[in-house]
Each structure stands twice: as C-alpha cells, then as structure tokens.
Amino acid sequence: MKTKFFILSSVALASSLFANDLAKQALDFGIIPLPSDEKALNKMINEAAPDAKEYPSTKARYELGKRLYFDPRLSKSGIISCNTCHNLGLGGTDGVPASTGHKWTPNPHHINAPTVYNSVFNSVQFWDGRAAHLSAQAAGPMTAAPEMAATPELVVERLKSIPAYVNEFKTAFNSEVTFDLVNAAIGIFERTLVTPSRFDKFLLGDKKTLNDTEKQGLKTFLDKGCASCHNGVNLGGTLQPFEVAAKYQFANVGDFKGDANGMVKTPTLRNVELTTPYFHNGAIWSLKEAVQTMGSVQLGIEINDKEANEIVTFLKSLTGDMPKVEYPMFPASTDKTSRPELDY
C-alpha cells in the first residue's frame, strides 16, 4: 500500500513539476497572461490603447460605442454595421473567406476579416498594420467603398438628425457629433471585448486548468517555435515577415502582399477555433492544416499529423470567456435622417 501511495505521489509530483516548467517556458517565450483581477486587466487594456488617455473609458462612452457598433445606419445602404463583418456571435468575424460589402461587393483584395475580440492588444490594426489603434481602424471600413461605403459627412449628418444620438454625444463627450468621436466611441466599446481563458489561469499558477493532452500540445507548440511570432498577451498581433521559409500555397488568392516591407500582422491565436477560415485570404478552413502550413511557410519544418493534433488541442484551450454584450435598441430616425442609398 505504501509503495502504491509512493508511486502515485511521485507521478503527481512529476506532473506538477512538468506543468510548472511548462508555464515558465511559455512565459520565457514572452507569452503574457490576461490578469484575473479586474483592476489589473483594465490597467492592461488602457496601457494597450494609445488613445486611452485622450479618451478614457466611461459607462456613457461604452454604451454609445456599443450602439454605434451595431447600428447599420452608419453605412450608406443602412444595412451594414461593424458587427456585420465582425460578428460578436461568430468569434468576432464573419465566417467567410473574404467579406462582402456595399452592393454585395466582395472585398477586392480578398481579405479575411480579423476578429475584433482582444484586438485592443494588437500592436497594430489591419492585416498590413496601417492603423495604430482601434479608433483609427474604425474609420476604415465605414468609409471604404466596397465595405460600408459611407463618408464622414454622411455618418455625422445621419447621427445629428437623431436627437437621442445628439444627447448621447453630449453626455458621453460633452460635444456635438463629430466623426472622430464616432470612431473613438466605437474603439472604447471594442476595448472591452477581451476573453480570458483557461490558458491564462494556467500561466497564472493554476496548473489544473489544462489537462495533460493540452499541456503536451503547449509543449509541442513551444518546441516547434510557434511562439517566436505568436507571443505577447495576444499570442500574435504584431507585424512579422511572411513566407519566411517557403511560399504560401494560396498566395495567388487575392493580391494582398502585406505592408511596404512585406510585413503582415500575425493573427491572435485567442479563440482561434472560432475564427475559421484562416490566413489573410481565408483560404484554409482546417485549423490542423493551418498549423502545418505555418510550419512549412514560416518555420521551414514539417509538423506531422500527431504534432499538429497536439497543437490544435492546445489552441482550443485559448477559447475564452466571452463578455456579455446585450444587443442594443436604436433610436428612431427622423424626417431629417437621410434615406438609405442601396445603389441597386
């Protein structure tokens, strides 16, 4: 009996030491957990948002930003909202390879919509990193002809025609409606879309939150070098060179080539099981295939089926707790509100 107890104790000790070493290894790679303490988490969010000092988060600004995020009247047609392509019920994406916009126009560059969840922790926004923060990003889709196809003037004019919105801007910002404040409010709402996961708890010391299979997947993830790009609090979100070791097999799907230096924003791996399809052009639907493709394209190695399955099992532990977001009701349009322009 003593021998059996000793063996079980030894196994438990070895498992605990393995978990401790694994967590330390992940932290040494620069992977950063989301804090479990709400105050610490809010501090991290504010530090990650470059415009947080100019536009601090308040309840009124959050509620206004949420309403604007879902309101399709910010589009020329009156039927497309931010949530259309960044659907909070679909992992913050739209679940298709390339988004469809105004007049049923497919994205001309065949760009896949990145998730909006945890996007505050990206060091840059858009696949080519052309926006520094969420407020700057919000303006892009609203005014892009193949997306929401509005203009700053149209957005402001429509909102000013609705007294309830005029009052909300007055309350939230002590200002009249401006396009910059529309973007700021949406960005403030998006700051809150963070999803702490079991993996964060593991890194913070609770070694039981990952099972043995998930821990093995993390070990394989680290051993293969995946964390060389997928690190930080978002396990991604920074500009990195693409096609480092080999050509991407679907490079001819769309014409996106990255920024001027060929750099591409590394997508976050948080909630990655929810954000199919994968890559900047949404050409790969299988998470396992995406893992193996990254091995060859970025690392110059072969990740076999067993290793890929292990990594996928770990990646699913990054699916977090989604914030509760109640779909808002919108104030009524008035006789002064411009009519939708569908351009059929």
PDB file of N, CA and C in Angstrom, residues 98 134 156 171 186 204 220 223 242 257 298 327 329:
ATOM      1  N   ALA A  98     -13.661  36.040 -47.534  1.00  0.00           N
ATOM      2  CA  ALA A  98     -13.496  37.471 -47.777  1.00  0.00           C
ATOM      3  C   ALA A  98     -14.842  38.147 -47.599  1.00  0.00           C
ATOM      4  N   LEU A 134      -7.605  51.063 -32.244  1.00  0.00           N
ATOM      5  CA  LEU A 134      -8.963  50.700 -32.647  1.00  0.00           C
ATOM      6  C   LEU A 134      -9.757  51.874 -33.204  1.00  0.00           C
ATOM      7  N   VAL A 156     -21.971  61.688 -39.873  1.00  0.00           N
ATOM      8  CA  VAL A 156     -22.260  62.769 -38.927  1.00  0.00           C
ATOM      9  C   VAL A 156     -23.663  63.329 -39.172  1.00  0.00           C
ATOM     10  N   THR A 171     -23.683  63.803 -23.563  1.00  0.00           N
ATOM     11  CA  THR A 171     -23.459  63.176 -22.266  1.00  0.00           C
ATOM     12  C   THR A 171     -22.089  62.507 -22.192  1.00  0.00           C
ATOM     13  N   ILE A 186     -16.622  53.908 -30.751  1.00  0.00           N
ATOM     14  CA  ILE A 186     -16.575  52.509 -31.192  1.00  0.00           C
ATOM     15  C   ILE A 186     -15.329  51.830 -30.630  1.00  0.00           C
ATOM     16  N   LEU A 204      -0.969  31.733 -14.780  1.00  0.00           N
ATOM     17  CA  LEU A 204      -1.010  32.464 -13.513  1.00  0.00           C
ATOM     18  C   LEU A 204      -0.857  31.549 -12.302  1.00  0.00           C
ATOM     19  N   THR A 220       4.525  21.060 -27.441  1.00  0.00           N
ATOM     20  CA  THR A 220       4.834  20.929 -28.870  1.00  0.00           C
ATOM     21  C   THR A 220       4.821  22.293 -29.549  1.00  0.00           C
ATOM     22  N   ASP A 223       8.053  23.932 -28.485  1.00  0.00           N
ATOM     23  CA  ASP A 223       9.231  23.233 -29.025  1.00  0.00           C
ATOM     24  C   ASP A 223       9.395  23.472 -30.525  1.00  0.00           C
ATOM     25  N   PHE A 242       6.372  37.468 -43.670  1.00  0.00           N
ATOM     26  CA  PHE A 242       5.579  36.302 -44.070  1.00  0.00           C
ATOM     27  C   PHE A 242       6.328  35.549 -45.165  1.00  0.00           C
ATOM     28  N   LYS A 257      -0.223  41.703 -50.279  1.00  0.00           N
ATOM     29  CA  LYS A 257       1.202  41.388 -50.137  1.00  0.00           C
ATOM     30  C   LYS A 257       1.804  41.931 -48.845  1.00  0.00           C
ATOM     31  N   GLN A 298       6.551  29.337 -42.462  1.00  0.00           N
ATOM     32  CA  GLN A 298       7.240  30.249 -41.560  1.00  0.00           C
ATOM     33  C   GLN A 298       8.472  29.647 -40.885  1.00  0.00           C
ATOM     34  N   TYR A 327     -27.606  43.062 -27.213  1.00  0.00           N
ATOM     35  CA  TYR A 327     -27.857  43.788 -28.462  1.00  0.00           C
ATOM     36  C   TYR A 327     -28.667  45.042 -28.159  1.00  0.00           C
ATOM     37  N   MET A 329     -30.970  48.546 -28.550  1.00  0.00           N
ATOM     38  CA  MET A 329     -32.052  49.130 -29.332  1.00  0.00           C
ATOM     39  C   MET A 329     -31.585  50.493 -29.841  1.00  0.00           C
TER      40      MET A 329
END
